Amino acid sequence: SQKIEQNSEALNIQEGKTATLTCNYTNYSPAYLQWYRQDPGRGPVFLLLIRENEKEKRKERLKVTFDTTLKQSLFHITASQPADSATYLCALDKRYRDDKIIFGKGTRLHILP
Amino acid sequence: DAGVTQSPTHLIKTRGQQVTLRCSPKSGHDTVSWYQQALGQGPQFIFQYYEEEERQRGNFPDRFSGHQFPNYSSELNVNALLLGDSALYLCASSSRAEIQETQYFGPGTRLLVL
């Protein structure tokens, strides 16, 4: 069955450093992979989408890589700030219209001042 | 431009009762998906509505049903509530006209079943 795993439940990073979150998947060939941010008690907020034929995507301090051979995506936040503290979710997006989007459990990121 | 809105924000029910949750999609969006998110878990796909029909369904029992109205808003109904149905219920809207169909989530409805 399709499986998606995010590297750890929680990650503590010192302010100013780069935070790197990992998303691995099996038994799936997504056309897209998405990253979301979720704050406690709130809905997820879309951050970045990367296509299967893209190696890397950047948006301000965020960078996402997508390796379809390793079946892995890395999500980087450079120059991290305490305001970046949140849960980050990766989601495998559909190849075909009737495929379902699958979310990982998320990684809770704490940026320590 | 209002984003995705959901009502109510919080709800307390007892086992066996029925509940209806409501969602209004982002302006210009025609597709609504519902998710259940238990504490510490990622969102789990329940179903998706487009053109007032259920198009896809996740691994949820028939107690979970939905509806989409001509104005694209949607309802999620859960019958015979169980304690395990306590969760954050998220609605997400998207547009089929977009190739990537990026989803925009609402704030969710927190359901507690006692």
CSV table of C-alpha atoms in Angstrom, one decimal:
chain,number,residue,atom,x,y,z
A,1,SER,CA,0.0,0.0,0.0
A,2,GLN,CA,1.0,3.6,-0.4
A,3,LYS,CA,3.1,5.0,2.4
A,4,ILE,CA,4.5,8.4,3.2
A,5,GLU,CA,6.9,9.1,6.1
A,6,GLN,CA,8.3,12.3,7.5
A,7,ASN,CA,11.6,11.9,9.1
A,8,SER,CA,10.9,12.7,12.7
A,9,GLU,CA,8.0,13.8,14.8
A,10,ALA,CA,9.9,16.9,16.1
A,11,LEU,CA,13.0,18.8,15.2
A,12,ASN,CA,14.7,21.5,17.3
A,13,ILE,CA,16.9,23.9,15.4
A,14,GLN,CA,18.8,27.0,16.6
A,15,GLU,CA,17.7,30.3,15.2
A,16,GLY,CA,19.6,31.4,12.1
A,17,LYS,CA,20.5,27.8,11.1
A,18,THR,CA,19.0,25.8,8.2
A,19,ALA,CA,16.2,23.4,9.1
A,20,THR,CA,15.9,20.4,6.8
A,21,LEU,CA,12.8,18.2,6.9
A,22,THR,CA,12.6,14.9,5.0
A,23,CYS,CA,9.6,13.2,3.3
A,24,ASN,CA,10.0,9.6,2.0
A,25,TYR,CA,7.4,7.6,0.1
A,26,THR,CA,6.8,4.1,-1.2
A,27,ASN,CA,4.5,2.4,-3.6
A,28,TYR,CA,3.5,5.6,-5.3
A,29,SER,CA,4.5,7.7,-8.3
A,30,PRO,CA,3.2,11.2,-7.6
A,31,ALA,CA,3.1,13.8,-10.3
A,32,TYR,CA,3.5,16.5,-7.7
A,33,LEU,CA,4.7,16.8,-4.1
A,34,GLN,CA,3.4,19.6,-1.9
A,35,TRP,CA,4.6,21.1,1.4
A,36,TYR,CA,2.2,22.7,3.9
A,37,ARG,CA,2.6,24.5,7.1
A,38,GLN,CA,0.1,24.0,9.9
A,39,ASP,CA,-0.1,25.9,13.2
A,40,PRO,CA,-1.9,24.4,16.2
A,41,GLY,CA,-5.7,24.3,15.8
A,42,ARG,CA,-5.5,25.7,12.3
A,43,GLY,CA,-5.9,24.3,8.8
A,44,PRO,CA,-2.7,23.6,6.7
A,45,VAL,CA,-1.4,26.4,4.5
A,46,PHE,CA,0.1,25.6,1.1
A,47,LEU,CA,3.8,26.6,0.8
A,48,LEU,CA,5.4,25.0,-2.2
A,49,LEU,CA,4.6,22.5,-5.0
A,50,ILE,CA,7.3,20.6,-6.9
A,51,ARG,CA,6.7,18.5,-10.0
A,52,GLU,CA,8.2,15.2,-10.7
A,53,ASN,CA,10.4,16.6,-13.5
A,54,GLU,CA,11.7,19.4,-11.3
A,55,LYS,CA,14.8,18.9,-9.1
A,56,GLU,CA,14.5,22.0,-6.9
A,57,LYS,CA,12.1,24.8,-6.2
A,58,ARG,CA,12.7,27.9,-4.2
A,59,LYS,CA,10.5,30.6,-2.6
A,60,GLU,CA,12.2,33.2,-0.4
A,61,ARG,CA,13.9,31.3,2.5
A,62,LEU,CA,12.3,28.0,1.5
A,63,LYS,CA,13.8,25.3,-0.8
A,64,VAL,CA,12.3,22.0,-1.8
A,65,THR,CA,14.1,19.2,-3.7
A,66,PHE,CA,12.4,16.1,-5.2
A,67,ASP,CA,14.3,12.9,-6.0
A,68,THR,CA,12.0,10.4,-7.7
A,69,THR,CA,14.7,7.8,-7.8
A,70,LEU,CA,15.2,7.9,-4.0
A,71,LYS,CA,11.5,8.6,-3.6
A,72,GLN,CA,12.3,11.5,-1.3
A,73,SER,CA,11.7,15.2,-0.9
A,74,LEU,CA,13.8,17.5,1.3
A,75,PHE,CA,12.3,20.8,2.6
A,76,HIS,CA,14.8,23.5,3.8
A,77,ILE,CA,14.2,26.7,5.7
A,78,THR,CA,17.3,28.9,5.6
A,79,ALA,CA,18.0,31.5,8.2
A,80,SER,CA,15.3,30.0,10.4
A,81,GLN,CA,13.3,32.2,12.8
A,82,PRO,CA,11.2,31.4,15.9
A,83,ALA,CA,8.2,32.4,13.7
A,84,ASP,CA,8.9,29.4,11.5
A,85,SER,CA,8.0,27.1,14.4
A,86,ALA,CA,5.1,25.0,13.2
A,87,THR,CA,4.2,21.5,11.9
A,88,TYR,CA,5.2,20.9,8.3
A,89,LEU,CA,3.3,18.4,6.2
A,90,CYS,CA,4.3,16.8,2.9
A,91,ALA,CA,1.6,15.5,0.6
A,92,LEU,CA,1.8,13.3,-2.5
A,93,ASP,CA,-0.3,14.7,-5.2
A,94,LYS,CA,-2.1,12.8,-7.9
A,95,ARG,CA,-0.8,11.6,-11.2
A,96,TYR,CA,-4.3,10.8,-12.4
A,97,ARG,CA,-7.4,12.8,-11.8
A,98,ASP,CA,-9.0,10.1,-9.6
A,99,ASP,CA,-5.9,9.6,-7.4
A,100,LYS,CA,-6.2,10.8,-3.9
A,101,ILE,CA,-3.8,13.2,-2.2
A,102,ILE,CA,-1.9,11.5,0.7
A,103,PHE,CA,-0.5,13.5,3.6
A,104,GLY,CA,2.3,12.5,5.9
A,105,LYS,CA,2.0,12.9,9.7
A,106,GLY,CA,4.0,16.0,9.7
A,107,THR,CA,7.2,17.2,11.5
A,108,ARG,CA,6.9,19.6,14.4
A,109,LEU,CA,9.7,22.2,14.0
A,110,HIS,CA,10.9,24.2,16.9
A,111,ILE,CA,13.2,27.1,16.2
A,112,LEU,CA,15.0,27.9,19.4
A,113,PRO,CA,15.9,31.6,20.0
B,1,ASP,CA,-11.6,37.7,-1.3
B,2,ALA,CA,-12.8,35.3,1.4
B,3,GLY,CA,-10.8,32.1,1.7
B,4,VAL,CA,-12.3,28.8,2.7
B,5,THR,CA,-14.8,29.2,5.6
B,6,GLN,CA,-16.1,26.4,7.8
B,7,SER,CA,-18.8,26.3,10.4
B,8,PRO,CA,-19.1,25.7,13.3
B,9,THR,CA,-15.6,26.2,14.7
B,10,HIS,CA,-16.2,23.8,17.6
B,11,LEU,CA,-18.8,21.2,18.3
B,12,ILE,CA,-19.5,18.8,21.2
B,13,LYS,CA,-21.7,15.7,20.6
B,14,THR,CA,-22.5,12.5,22.3
B,15,ARG,CA,-22.1,9.0,21.0
B,16,GLY,CA,-24.8,7.9,18.6
B,17,GLN,CA,-25.7,11.5,17.6
B,18,GLN,CA,-25.5,12.9,14.1
B,19,VAL,CA,-23.5,16.0,13.0
B,20,THR,CA,-23.4,18.3,10.0
B,21,LEU,CA,-20.4,20.4,9.2
B,22,ARG,CA,-20.4,23.1,6.5
B,23,CYS,CA,-17.9,24.5,4.1
B,24,SER,CA,-17.8,27.4,1.7
B,25,PRO,CA,-15.0,27.2,-0.9
B,26,LYS,CA,-12.7,30.0,-1.9
B,27,SER,CA,-14.1,32.2,-4.6
B,28,GLY,CA,-13.6,30.7,-8.1
B,29,HIS,CA,-13.1,27.1,-6.7
B,30,ASP,CA,-15.5,24.3,-7.8
B,31,THR,CA,-14.1,21.3,-6.0
B,32,VAL,CA,-14.4,20.6,-2.3
B,33,SER,CA,-12.5,17.9,-0.3
B,34,TRP,CA,-13.0,16.9,3.2
B,35,TYR,CA,-10.3,15.5,5.6
B,36,GLN,CA,-10.3,14.2,9.1
B,37,GLN,CA,-7.2,15.0,11.2
B,38,ALA,CA,-6.7,13.2,14.5
B,39,LEU,CA,-4.4,14.7,17.1
B,40,GLY,CA,-0.8,14.2,16.0
B,41,GLN,CA,-1.7,12.8,12.6
B,42,GLY,CA,-1.8,14.2,9.1
B,43,PRO,CA,-5.1,14.9,7.4
B,44,GLN,CA,-6.9,11.7,6.1
B,45,PHE,CA,-8.9,12.1,2.9
B,46,ILE,CA,-12.6,11.4,3.4
B,47,PHE,CA,-14.1,12.4,0.0
B,48,GLN,CA,-14.2,14.9,-2.7
B,49,TYR,CA,-17.1,16.7,-4.4
B,50,TYR,CA,-17.2,18.2,-7.9
B,51,GLU,CA,-20.3,19.1,-9.9
B,52,GLU,CA,-22.4,18.1,-6.9
B,53,GLU,CA,-21.2,14.5,-7.0
B,54,GLU,CA,-18.9,12.5,-4.9
B,55,ARG,CA,-15.9,11.9,-7.2
B,56,GLN,CA,-13.4,10.1,-4.9
B,57,ARG,CA,-13.7,8.5,-1.5
B,58,GLY,CA,-11.1,7.5,1.1
B,59,ASN,CA,-11.3,4.6,3.5
B,60,PHE,CA,-14.2,5.9,5.6
B,61,PRO,CA,-17.5,4.0,6.4
B,62,ASP,CA,-20.8,4.9,5.0
B,63,ARG,CA,-21.6,6.8,8.2
B,64,PHE,CA,-19.7,9.6,6.5
B,65,SER,CA,-21.7,11.2,3.8
B,66,GLY,CA,-21.6,14.6,2.0
B,67,HIS,CA,-23.3,16.9,-0.3
B,68,GLN,CA,-22.3,19.7,-2.6
B,69,PHE,CA,-24.7,22.5,-3.6
B,70,PRO,CA,-25.0,24.4,-6.8
B,71,ASN,CA,-23.0,27.3,-5.3
B,72,TYR,CA,-20.1,24.8,-4.7
B,73,SER,CA,-20.5,24.9,-0.9
B,74,SER,CA,-20.5,21.5,0.8
B,75,GLU,CA,-21.7,19.7,3.9
B,76,LEU,CA,-20.2,16.7,5.7
B,77,ASN,CA,-22.6,14.5,7.6
B,78,VAL,CA,-21.5,11.9,10.1
B,79,ASN,CA,-24.2,9.5,11.6
B,80,ALA,CA,-24.0,7.3,14.7
B,81,LEU,CA,-21.0,9.2,16.1
B,82,LEU,CA,-18.3,7.2,17.8
B,83,LEU,CA,-15.7,8.4,20.3
B,84,GLY,CA,-13.1,7.8,17.6
B,85,ASP,CA,-14.7,10.4,15.4
B,86,SER,CA,-13.3,13.2,17.6
B,87,ALA,CA,-11.0,15.1,15.4
B,88,LEU,CA,-10.4,18.3,13.4
B,89,TYR,CA,-12.4,18.2,10.2
B,90,LEU,CA,-10.9,20.1,7.4
B,91,CYS,CA,-12.4,21.3,4.2
B,92,ALA,CA,-10.2,22.2,1.3
B,93,SER,CA,-11.2,23.8,-2.0
B,94,SER,CA,-9.5,23.7,-5.4
B,95,SER,CA,-10.2,24.4,-9.0
B,96,ARG,CA,-10.4,21.7,-11.7
B,97,ALA,CA,-9.3,24.3,-14.2
B,98,GLU,CA,-5.9,24.5,-12.6
B,99,ILE,CA,-3.5,21.8,-13.7
B,100,GLN,CA,-2.1,21.3,-10.3
B,101,GLU,CA,-5.3,21.8,-8.3
B,102,THR,CA,-3.6,23.3,-5.3
B,103,GLN,CA,-5.8,23.0,-2.3
B,104,TYR,CA,-6.7,25.8,0.1
B,105,PHE,CA,-7.8,24.7,3.5
B,106,GLY,CA,-10.3,26.2,5.9
B,107,PRO,CA,-9.6,26.6,9.6
B,108,GLY,CA,-11.4,23.4,10.4
B,109,THR,CA,-14.2,22.3,12.7
B,110,ARG,CA,-13.1,20.7,16.0
B,111,LEU,CA,-15.5,17.9,16.9
B,112,LEU,CA,-15.5,16.3,20.3
B,113,VAL,CA,-17.6,13.2,20.8
B,114,LEU,CA,-18.3,12.3,24.4
